[in-house]
Short mmCIF file of C-alpha atoms and ligand atoms in Angstrom, two decimals:
data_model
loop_
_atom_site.label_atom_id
_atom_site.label_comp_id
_atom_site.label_asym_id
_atom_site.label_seq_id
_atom_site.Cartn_x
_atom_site.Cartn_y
_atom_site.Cartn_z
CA UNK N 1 -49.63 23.70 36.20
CA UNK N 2 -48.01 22.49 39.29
CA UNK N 3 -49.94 19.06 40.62
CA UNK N 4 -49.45 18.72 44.78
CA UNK N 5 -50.60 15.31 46.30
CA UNK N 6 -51.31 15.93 49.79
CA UNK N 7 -51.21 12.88 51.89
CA UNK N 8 -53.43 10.69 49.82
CA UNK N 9 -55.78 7.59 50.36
CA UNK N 10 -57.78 6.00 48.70
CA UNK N 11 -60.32 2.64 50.33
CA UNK N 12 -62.49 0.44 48.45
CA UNK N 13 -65.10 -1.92 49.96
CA UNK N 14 -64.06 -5.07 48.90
CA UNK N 15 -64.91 -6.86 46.04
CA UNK N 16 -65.04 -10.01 47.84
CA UNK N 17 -68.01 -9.70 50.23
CA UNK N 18 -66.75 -12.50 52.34
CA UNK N 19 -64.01 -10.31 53.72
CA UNK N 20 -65.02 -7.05 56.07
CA UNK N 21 -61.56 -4.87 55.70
CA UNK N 22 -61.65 -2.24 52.66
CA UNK N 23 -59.11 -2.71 49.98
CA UNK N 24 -56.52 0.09 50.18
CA UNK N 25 -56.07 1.27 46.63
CA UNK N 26 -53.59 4.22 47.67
CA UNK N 27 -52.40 4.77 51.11
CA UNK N 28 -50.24 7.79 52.30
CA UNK N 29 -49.26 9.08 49.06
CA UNK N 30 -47.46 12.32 48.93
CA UNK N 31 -46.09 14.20 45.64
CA UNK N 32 -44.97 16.90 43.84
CA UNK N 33 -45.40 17.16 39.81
CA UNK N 34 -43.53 20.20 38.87
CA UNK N 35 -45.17 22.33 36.35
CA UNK N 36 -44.45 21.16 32.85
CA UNK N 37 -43.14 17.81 33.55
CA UNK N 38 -43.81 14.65 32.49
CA UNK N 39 -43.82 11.99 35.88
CA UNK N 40 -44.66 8.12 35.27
CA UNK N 41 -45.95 6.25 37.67
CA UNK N 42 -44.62 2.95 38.01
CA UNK N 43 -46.17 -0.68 39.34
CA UNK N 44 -47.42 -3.75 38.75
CA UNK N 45 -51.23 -4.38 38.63
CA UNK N 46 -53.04 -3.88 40.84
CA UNK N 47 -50.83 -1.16 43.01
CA UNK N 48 -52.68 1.56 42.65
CA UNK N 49 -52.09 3.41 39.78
CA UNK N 50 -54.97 3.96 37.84
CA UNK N 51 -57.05 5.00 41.31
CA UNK N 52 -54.39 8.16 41.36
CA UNK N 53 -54.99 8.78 37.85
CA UNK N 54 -58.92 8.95 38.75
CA UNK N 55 -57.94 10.74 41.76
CA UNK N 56 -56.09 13.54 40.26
CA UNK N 57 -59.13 13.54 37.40
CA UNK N 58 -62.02 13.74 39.67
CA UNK N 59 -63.32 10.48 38.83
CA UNK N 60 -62.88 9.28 42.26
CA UNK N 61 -63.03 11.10 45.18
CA UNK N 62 -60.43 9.99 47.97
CA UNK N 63 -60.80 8.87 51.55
CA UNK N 64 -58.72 11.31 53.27
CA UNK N 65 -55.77 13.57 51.85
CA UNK N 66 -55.73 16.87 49.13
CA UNK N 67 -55.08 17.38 45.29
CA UNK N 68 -54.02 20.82 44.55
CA UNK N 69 -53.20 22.19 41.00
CA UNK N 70 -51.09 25.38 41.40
CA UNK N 71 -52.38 27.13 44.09
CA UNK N 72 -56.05 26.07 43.87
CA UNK N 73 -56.95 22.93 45.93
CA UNK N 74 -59.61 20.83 43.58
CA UNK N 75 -60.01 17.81 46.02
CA UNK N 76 -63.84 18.59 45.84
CA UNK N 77 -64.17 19.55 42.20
CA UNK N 78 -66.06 17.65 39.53
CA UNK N 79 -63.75 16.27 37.08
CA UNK N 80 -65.57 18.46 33.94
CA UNK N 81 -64.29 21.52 36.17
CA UNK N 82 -60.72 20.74 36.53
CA UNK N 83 -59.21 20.93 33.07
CA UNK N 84 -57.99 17.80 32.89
CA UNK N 85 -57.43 15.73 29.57
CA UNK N 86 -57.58 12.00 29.61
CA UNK N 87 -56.51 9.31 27.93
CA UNK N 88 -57.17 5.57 28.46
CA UNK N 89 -55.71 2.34 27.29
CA UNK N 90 -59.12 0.92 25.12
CA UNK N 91 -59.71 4.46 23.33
CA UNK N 92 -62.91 5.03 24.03
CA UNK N 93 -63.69 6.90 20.78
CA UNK N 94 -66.99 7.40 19.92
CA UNK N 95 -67.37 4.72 16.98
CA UNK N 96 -70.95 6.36 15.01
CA UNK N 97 -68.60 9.73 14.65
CA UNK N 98 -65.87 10.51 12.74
CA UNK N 99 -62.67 11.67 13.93
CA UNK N 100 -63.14 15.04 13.23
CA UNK N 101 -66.45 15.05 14.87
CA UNK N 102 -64.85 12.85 18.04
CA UNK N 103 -62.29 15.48 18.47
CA UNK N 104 -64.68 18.35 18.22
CA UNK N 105 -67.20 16.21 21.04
CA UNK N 106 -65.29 17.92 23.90
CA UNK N 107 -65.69 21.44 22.59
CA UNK N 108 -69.28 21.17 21.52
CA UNK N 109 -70.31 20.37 25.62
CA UNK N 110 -69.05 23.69 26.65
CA UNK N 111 -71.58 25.65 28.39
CA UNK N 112 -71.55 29.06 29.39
CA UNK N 113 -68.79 31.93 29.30
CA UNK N 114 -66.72 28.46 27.98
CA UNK N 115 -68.72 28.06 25.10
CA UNK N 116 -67.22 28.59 21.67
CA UNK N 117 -67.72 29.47 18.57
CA UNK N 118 -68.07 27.38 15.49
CA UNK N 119 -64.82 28.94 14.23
CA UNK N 120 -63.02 28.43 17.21
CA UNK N 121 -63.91 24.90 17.70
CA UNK N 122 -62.75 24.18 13.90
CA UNK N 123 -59.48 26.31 14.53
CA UNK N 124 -58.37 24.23 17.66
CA UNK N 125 -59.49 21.20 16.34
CA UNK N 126 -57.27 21.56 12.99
CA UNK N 127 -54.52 22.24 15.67
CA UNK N 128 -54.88 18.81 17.93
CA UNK N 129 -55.51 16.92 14.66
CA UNK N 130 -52.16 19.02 13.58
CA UNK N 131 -50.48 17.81 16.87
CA UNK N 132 -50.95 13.99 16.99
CA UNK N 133 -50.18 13.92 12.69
CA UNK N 134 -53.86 12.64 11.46
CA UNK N 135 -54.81 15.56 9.29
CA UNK N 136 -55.49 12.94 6.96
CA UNK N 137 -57.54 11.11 8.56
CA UNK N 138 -60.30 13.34 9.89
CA UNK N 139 -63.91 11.85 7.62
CA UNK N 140 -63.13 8.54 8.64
CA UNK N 141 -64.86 6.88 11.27
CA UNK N 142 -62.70 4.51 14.29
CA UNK N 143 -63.56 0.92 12.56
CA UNK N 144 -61.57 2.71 9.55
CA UNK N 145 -58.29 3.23 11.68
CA UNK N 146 -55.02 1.17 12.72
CA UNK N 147 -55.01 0.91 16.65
CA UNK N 148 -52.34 3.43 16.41
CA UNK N 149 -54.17 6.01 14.99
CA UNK N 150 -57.05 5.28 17.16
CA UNK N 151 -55.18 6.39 20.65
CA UNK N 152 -54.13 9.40 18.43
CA UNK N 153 -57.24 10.84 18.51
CA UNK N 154 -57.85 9.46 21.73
CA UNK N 155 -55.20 12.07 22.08
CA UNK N 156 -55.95 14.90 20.02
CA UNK N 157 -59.65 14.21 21.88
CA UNK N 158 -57.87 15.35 25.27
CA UNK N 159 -55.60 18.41 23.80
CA UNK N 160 -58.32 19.73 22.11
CA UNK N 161 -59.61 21.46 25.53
CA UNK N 162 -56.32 22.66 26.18
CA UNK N 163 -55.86 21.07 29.51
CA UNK N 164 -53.92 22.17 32.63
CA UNK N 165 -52.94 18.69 33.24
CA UNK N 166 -52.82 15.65 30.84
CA UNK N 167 -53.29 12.08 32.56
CA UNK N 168 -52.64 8.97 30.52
CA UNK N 169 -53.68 5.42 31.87
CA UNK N 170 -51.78 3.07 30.02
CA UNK N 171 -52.38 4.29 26.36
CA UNK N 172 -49.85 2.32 24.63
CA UNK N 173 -50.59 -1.02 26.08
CA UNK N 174 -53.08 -2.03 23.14
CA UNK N 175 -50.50 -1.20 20.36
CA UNK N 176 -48.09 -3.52 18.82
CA UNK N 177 -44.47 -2.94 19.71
CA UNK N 178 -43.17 -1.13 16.98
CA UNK N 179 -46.42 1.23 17.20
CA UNK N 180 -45.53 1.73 21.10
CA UNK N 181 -41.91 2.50 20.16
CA UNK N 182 -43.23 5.42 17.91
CA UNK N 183 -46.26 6.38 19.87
CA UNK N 184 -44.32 6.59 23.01
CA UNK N 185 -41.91 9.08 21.33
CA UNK N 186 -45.09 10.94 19.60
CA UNK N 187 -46.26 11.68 23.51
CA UNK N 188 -43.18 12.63 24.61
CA UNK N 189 -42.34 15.52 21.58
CA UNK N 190 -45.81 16.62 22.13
CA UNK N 191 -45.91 16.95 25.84
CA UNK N 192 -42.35 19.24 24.99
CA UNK N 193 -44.28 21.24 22.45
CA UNK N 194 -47.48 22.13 24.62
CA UNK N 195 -45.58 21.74 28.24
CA UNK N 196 -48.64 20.61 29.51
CA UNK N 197 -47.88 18.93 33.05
CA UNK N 198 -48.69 14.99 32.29
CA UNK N 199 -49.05 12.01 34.40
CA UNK N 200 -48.37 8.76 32.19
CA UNK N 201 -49.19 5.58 33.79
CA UNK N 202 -47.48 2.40 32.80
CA UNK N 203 -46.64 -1.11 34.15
CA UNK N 204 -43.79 -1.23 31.75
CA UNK N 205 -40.23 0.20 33.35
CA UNK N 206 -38.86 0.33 30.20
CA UNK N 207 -41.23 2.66 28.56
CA UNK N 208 -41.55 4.85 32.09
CA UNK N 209 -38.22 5.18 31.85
CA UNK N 210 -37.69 6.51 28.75
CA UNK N 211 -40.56 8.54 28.33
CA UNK N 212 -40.29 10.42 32.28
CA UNK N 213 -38.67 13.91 33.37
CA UNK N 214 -39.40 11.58 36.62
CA UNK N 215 -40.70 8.04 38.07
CA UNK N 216 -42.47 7.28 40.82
CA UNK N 217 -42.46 3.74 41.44
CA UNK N 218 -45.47 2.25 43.34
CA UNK N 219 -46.15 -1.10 45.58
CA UNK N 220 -49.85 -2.20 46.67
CA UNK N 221 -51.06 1.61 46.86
CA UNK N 222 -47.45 3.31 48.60
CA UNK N 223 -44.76 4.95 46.90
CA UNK N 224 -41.48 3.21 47.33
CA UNK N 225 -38.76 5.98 45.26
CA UNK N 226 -39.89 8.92 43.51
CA UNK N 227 -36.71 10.58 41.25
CA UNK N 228 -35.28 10.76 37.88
CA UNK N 229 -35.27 7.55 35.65
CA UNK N 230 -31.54 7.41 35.90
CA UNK N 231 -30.86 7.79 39.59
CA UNK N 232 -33.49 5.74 40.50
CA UNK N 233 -32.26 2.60 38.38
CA UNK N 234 -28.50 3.74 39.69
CA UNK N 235 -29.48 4.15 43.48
CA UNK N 236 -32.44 1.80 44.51
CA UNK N 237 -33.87 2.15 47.84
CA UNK N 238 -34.89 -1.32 48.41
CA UNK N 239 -35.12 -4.59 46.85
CA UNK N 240 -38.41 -4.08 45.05
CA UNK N 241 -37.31 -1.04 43.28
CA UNK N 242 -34.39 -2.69 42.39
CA UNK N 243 -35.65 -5.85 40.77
CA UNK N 244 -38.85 -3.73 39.19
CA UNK N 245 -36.78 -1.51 36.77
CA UNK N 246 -33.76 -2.86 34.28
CA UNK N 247 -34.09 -5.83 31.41
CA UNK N 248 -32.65 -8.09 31.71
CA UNK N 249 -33.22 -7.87 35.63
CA UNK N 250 -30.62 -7.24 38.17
CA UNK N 251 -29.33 -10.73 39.82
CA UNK N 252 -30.50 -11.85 43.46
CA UNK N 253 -27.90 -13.33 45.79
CA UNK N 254 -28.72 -14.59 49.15
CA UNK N 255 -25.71 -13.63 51.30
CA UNK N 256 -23.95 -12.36 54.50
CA UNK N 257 -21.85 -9.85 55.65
CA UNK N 258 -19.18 -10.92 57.76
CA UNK N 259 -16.58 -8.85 59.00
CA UNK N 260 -17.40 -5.79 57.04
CA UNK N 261 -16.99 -8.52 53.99
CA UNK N 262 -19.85 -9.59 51.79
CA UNK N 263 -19.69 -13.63 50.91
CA UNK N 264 -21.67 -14.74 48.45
CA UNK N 265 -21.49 -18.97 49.94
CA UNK N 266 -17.75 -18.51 50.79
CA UNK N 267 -16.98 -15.91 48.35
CA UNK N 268 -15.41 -13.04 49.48
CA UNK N 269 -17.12 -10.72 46.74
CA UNK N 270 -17.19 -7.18 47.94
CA UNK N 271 -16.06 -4.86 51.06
CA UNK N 272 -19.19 -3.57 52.96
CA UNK N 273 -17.67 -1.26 55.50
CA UNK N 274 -19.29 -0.73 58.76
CA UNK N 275 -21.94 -2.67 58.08
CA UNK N 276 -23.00 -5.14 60.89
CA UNK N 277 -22.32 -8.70 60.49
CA UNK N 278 -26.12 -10.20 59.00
CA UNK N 279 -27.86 -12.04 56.34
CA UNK N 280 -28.54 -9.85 53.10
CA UNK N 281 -29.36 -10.18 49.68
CA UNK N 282 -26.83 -8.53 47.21
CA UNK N 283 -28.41 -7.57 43.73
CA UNK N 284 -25.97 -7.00 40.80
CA UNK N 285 -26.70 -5.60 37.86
CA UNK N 286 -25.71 -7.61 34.59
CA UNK N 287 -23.74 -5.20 33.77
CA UNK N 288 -22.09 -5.44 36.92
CA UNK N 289 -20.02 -8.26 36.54
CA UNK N 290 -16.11 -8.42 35.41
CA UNK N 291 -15.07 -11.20 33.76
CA UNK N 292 -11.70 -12.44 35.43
CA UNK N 293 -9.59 -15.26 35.71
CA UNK N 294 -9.47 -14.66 39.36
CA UNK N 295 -12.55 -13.00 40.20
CA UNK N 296 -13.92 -14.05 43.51
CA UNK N 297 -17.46 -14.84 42.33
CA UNK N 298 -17.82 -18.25 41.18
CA UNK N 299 -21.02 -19.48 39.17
CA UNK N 300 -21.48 -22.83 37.21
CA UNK N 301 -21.62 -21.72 33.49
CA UNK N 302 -24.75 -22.54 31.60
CA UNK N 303 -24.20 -20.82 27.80
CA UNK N 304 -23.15 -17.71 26.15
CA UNK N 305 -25.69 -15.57 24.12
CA UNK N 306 -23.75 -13.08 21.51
CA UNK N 307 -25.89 -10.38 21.26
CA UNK N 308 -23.31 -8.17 18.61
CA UNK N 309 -21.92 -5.52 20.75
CA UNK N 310 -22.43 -7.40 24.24
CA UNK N 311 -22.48 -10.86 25.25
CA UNK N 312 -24.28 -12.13 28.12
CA UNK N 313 -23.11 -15.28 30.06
CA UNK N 314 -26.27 -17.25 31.09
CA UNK N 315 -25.36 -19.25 34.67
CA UNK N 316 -26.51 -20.15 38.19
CA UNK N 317 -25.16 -20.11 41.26
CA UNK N 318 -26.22 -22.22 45.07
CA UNK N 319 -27.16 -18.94 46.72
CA UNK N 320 -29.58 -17.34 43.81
CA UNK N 321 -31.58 -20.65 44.00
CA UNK N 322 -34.41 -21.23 41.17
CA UNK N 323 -32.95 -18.33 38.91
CA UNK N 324 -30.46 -17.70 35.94
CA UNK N 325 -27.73 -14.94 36.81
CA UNK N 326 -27.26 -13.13 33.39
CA UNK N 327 -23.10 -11.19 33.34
CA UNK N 328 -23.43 -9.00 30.27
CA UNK N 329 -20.03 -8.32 29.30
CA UNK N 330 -18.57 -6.68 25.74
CA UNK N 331 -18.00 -8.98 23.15
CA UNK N 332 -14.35 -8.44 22.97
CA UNK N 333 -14.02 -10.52 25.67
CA UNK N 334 -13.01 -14.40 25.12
CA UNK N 335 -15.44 -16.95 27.19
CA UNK N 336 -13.65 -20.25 27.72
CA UNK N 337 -17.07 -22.56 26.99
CA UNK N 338 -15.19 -25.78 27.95
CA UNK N 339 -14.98 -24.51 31.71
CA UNK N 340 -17.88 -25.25 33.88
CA UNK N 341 -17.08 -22.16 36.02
CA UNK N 342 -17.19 -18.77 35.56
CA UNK N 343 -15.43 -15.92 37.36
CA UNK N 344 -16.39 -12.25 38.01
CA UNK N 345 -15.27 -9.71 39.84
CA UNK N 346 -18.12 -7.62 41.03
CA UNK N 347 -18.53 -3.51 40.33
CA UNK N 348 -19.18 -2.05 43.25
CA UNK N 349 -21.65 0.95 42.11
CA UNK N 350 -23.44 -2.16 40.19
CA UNK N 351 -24.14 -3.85 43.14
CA UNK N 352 -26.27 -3.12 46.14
CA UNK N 353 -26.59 -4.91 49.57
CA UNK N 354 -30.06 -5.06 50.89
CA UNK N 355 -31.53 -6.22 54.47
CA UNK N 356 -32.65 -10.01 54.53
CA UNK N 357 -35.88 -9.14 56.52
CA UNK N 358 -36.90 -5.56 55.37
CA UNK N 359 -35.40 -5.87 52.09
CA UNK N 360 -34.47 -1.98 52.86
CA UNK N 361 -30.87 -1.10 51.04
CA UNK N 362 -28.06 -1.57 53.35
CA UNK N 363 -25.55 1.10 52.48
CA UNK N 364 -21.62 0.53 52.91
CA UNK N 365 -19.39 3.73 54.18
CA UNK N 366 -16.84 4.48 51.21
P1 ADP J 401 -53.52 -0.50 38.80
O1 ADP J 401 -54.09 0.56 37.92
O2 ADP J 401 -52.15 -0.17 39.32
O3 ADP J 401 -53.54 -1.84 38.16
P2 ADP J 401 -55.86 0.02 40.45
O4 ADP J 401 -55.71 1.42 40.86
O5 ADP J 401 -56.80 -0.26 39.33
O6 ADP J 401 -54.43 -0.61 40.12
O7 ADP J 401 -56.33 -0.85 41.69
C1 ADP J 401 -55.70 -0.82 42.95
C2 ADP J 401 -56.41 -1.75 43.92
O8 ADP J 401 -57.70 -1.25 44.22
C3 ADP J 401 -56.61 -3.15 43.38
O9 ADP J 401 -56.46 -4.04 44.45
C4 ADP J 401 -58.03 -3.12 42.88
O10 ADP J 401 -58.61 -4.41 42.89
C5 ADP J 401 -58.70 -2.19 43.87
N1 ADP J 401 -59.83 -1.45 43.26
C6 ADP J 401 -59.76 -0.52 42.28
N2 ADP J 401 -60.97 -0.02 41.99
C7 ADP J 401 -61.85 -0.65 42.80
C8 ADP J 401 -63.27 -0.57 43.01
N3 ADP J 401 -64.04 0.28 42.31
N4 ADP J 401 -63.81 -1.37 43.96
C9 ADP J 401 -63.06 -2.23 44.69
N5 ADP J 401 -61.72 -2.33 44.56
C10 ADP J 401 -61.11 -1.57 43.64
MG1 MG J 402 -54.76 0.42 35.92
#
């Protein structure tokens, strides 16, 4: 089921009474979830995300704009009526049933020409259970299972209606790491298997970009890059998107270009033709950095980390005051410790020029 966003927005009254303007949750938002994919959404708290998720569900109903799934606009439609599955971050599993009887709750509320029969219910509850691997677990009650298992019958809870679209609001973020490695990968192989269009909602880059067919990153309610986890992280389109996704982050320079030249203080680090001459910030990637005797990027060395297969070079430099630049480099090569500088060359396709002011990327002709 294709999902179309229409020109979305979304106002609050604001929680603080003392102030009169409306908090805008979403503003302007405009997208395209192509049938069968999985598309994270991207952005720190409080930008918006979970209002789209409820938007999209029904939950909330926006201020202006349309939600369409396929051809069938459902802007007006009660969430029960829009085949929707969702999932949420604290489970919300009923905690006097037991997981079988949790996972059958959804079925057992159908009314009319939906309702089903006994056998039915059993059959595709055996098959969610089936899905999300807790076969075993089904006479138990929630207080009996690891939080792991819990969010997979939070899961199985939402597949069991079959759902057009499957929306998941942080579901991972209660889990310990390991859990979230192997959850995260349990999500993706069954969103494959059932091809159910799914939103997944996450502040975490890394896990939205592993998990996503495609990202959309978000900032205080407005999309700022929506595209494929790859491009995006290769080919930011301003300096929030590029400091939001990659660990460790990319490095901050405060710069100029001068002469179609970008300096770095008075290095002359990269060419930036026909671009006017202005203050910028360059961001480089840590893997954007060569290590050379005469690279013309100076920075005062602070330590080497070995990490086995890469190093990283920990130092600072006068124009990225307050931070650490991090070079990661391959371990092969030989870092003179005794010398309080290091030099790098800088890879062009690793490093991106952005606007001082509107932090918009500034982009160099070839
Ligand atoms: P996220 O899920 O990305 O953390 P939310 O969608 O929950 O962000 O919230 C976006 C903004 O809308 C925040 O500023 C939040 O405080 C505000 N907001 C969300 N829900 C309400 C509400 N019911 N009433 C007032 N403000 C709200
Ligand atoms: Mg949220």
């Amino acid at each position: 089921m294709k999902i179309v966003l229409e020109n979305l927005r979304k106002t609050f009254p604001n929680r603080n009474k003392k102030v009169r303007e409306d908090v805008v949750a979403v503003d302007n938002f405009s997208f395209e979830i192509p049938d069968g994919e999985l598309v994270g959404l991207l952005g720190p708290s409080g930008c918006g995300k979970s209002t789209t998720l409820n938007l999209i569900c029904g939950l909330e109903k926006p201020t202006a704009g349309k939600i369409f799934f396929g051809d069938e606009e459902v802007t007006r439609l009660p969430p029960e009526n829009r085949g929707v599955g969702m999932v949420f971050q604290n489970y919300a599993l009923y905690p006097h049933l037991t997981v079988k009887q949790n996972i059958l709750f959804p079925l057992q509320n159908l009314k009319g020409k939906d309702k089903l029969s006994k056998e039915e219910m059993e059959k595709r509850m055996t098959e969610a259970a089936g899905l999300v691997q807790i076969d075993e677990l089904l006479e138990r009650r929630p207080s009996e299972l690891s939080g792991g298992q819990q969010q997979r019958v939070a899961i199985a809870r939402a597949l069991v209606k079959m759902p057009r679209v499957l929306l998941l609001d942080e579901p991972l973020s209660n889990l310990d790491a390991r859990l979230r490695l192997q959850t995260r990968e349990e999500i993706r192989k069954i969103q494959r298997a059932t091809g159910i269009t799914t939103v997944f909602v996450t502040h975490d880059q890394e896990e939205a970009m592993s998990i996503s067919d495609r990202i959309v990153v978000m900032s205080r309610g407005v999309i700022q890059q929506i595209g494929k986890p790859q491009e995006v992280y290769d080919n930011p389109v301003n300096l929030f998107v590029a400091k939001f996704l990659g660990t460790p982050p990319i490095n901050v320079f405060e710069g100029a270009v001068r002469g179609e030249t970008v300096y770095i203080g008075e290095d002359a680090v990269l060419p930036a033709k026909g671009v006017p001459d202005q203050e910028i910030y360059l961001g480089i990637r840590p893997e954007g950095f060569l290590l050379q005797e005469d690279g013309p990027l100076h920075c005062s060395l602070g330590g080497v980390e070995v990490m086995g297969r890469d190093i990283s070079i920990v130092c600072t430099h006068k124009c990225a005051p307050g931070t650490q630049i991090r070079a990661i480099i391959g371990a092969e090569n030989a870092v003179d410790t005794a010398c309080p500088t290091a030099r790098f060359a800088v890879k062009p396709n690793k490093a991106f020029l952005f606007a001082r002011d509107t932090e918009e990327r500034i982009r160099p002709e070839d």
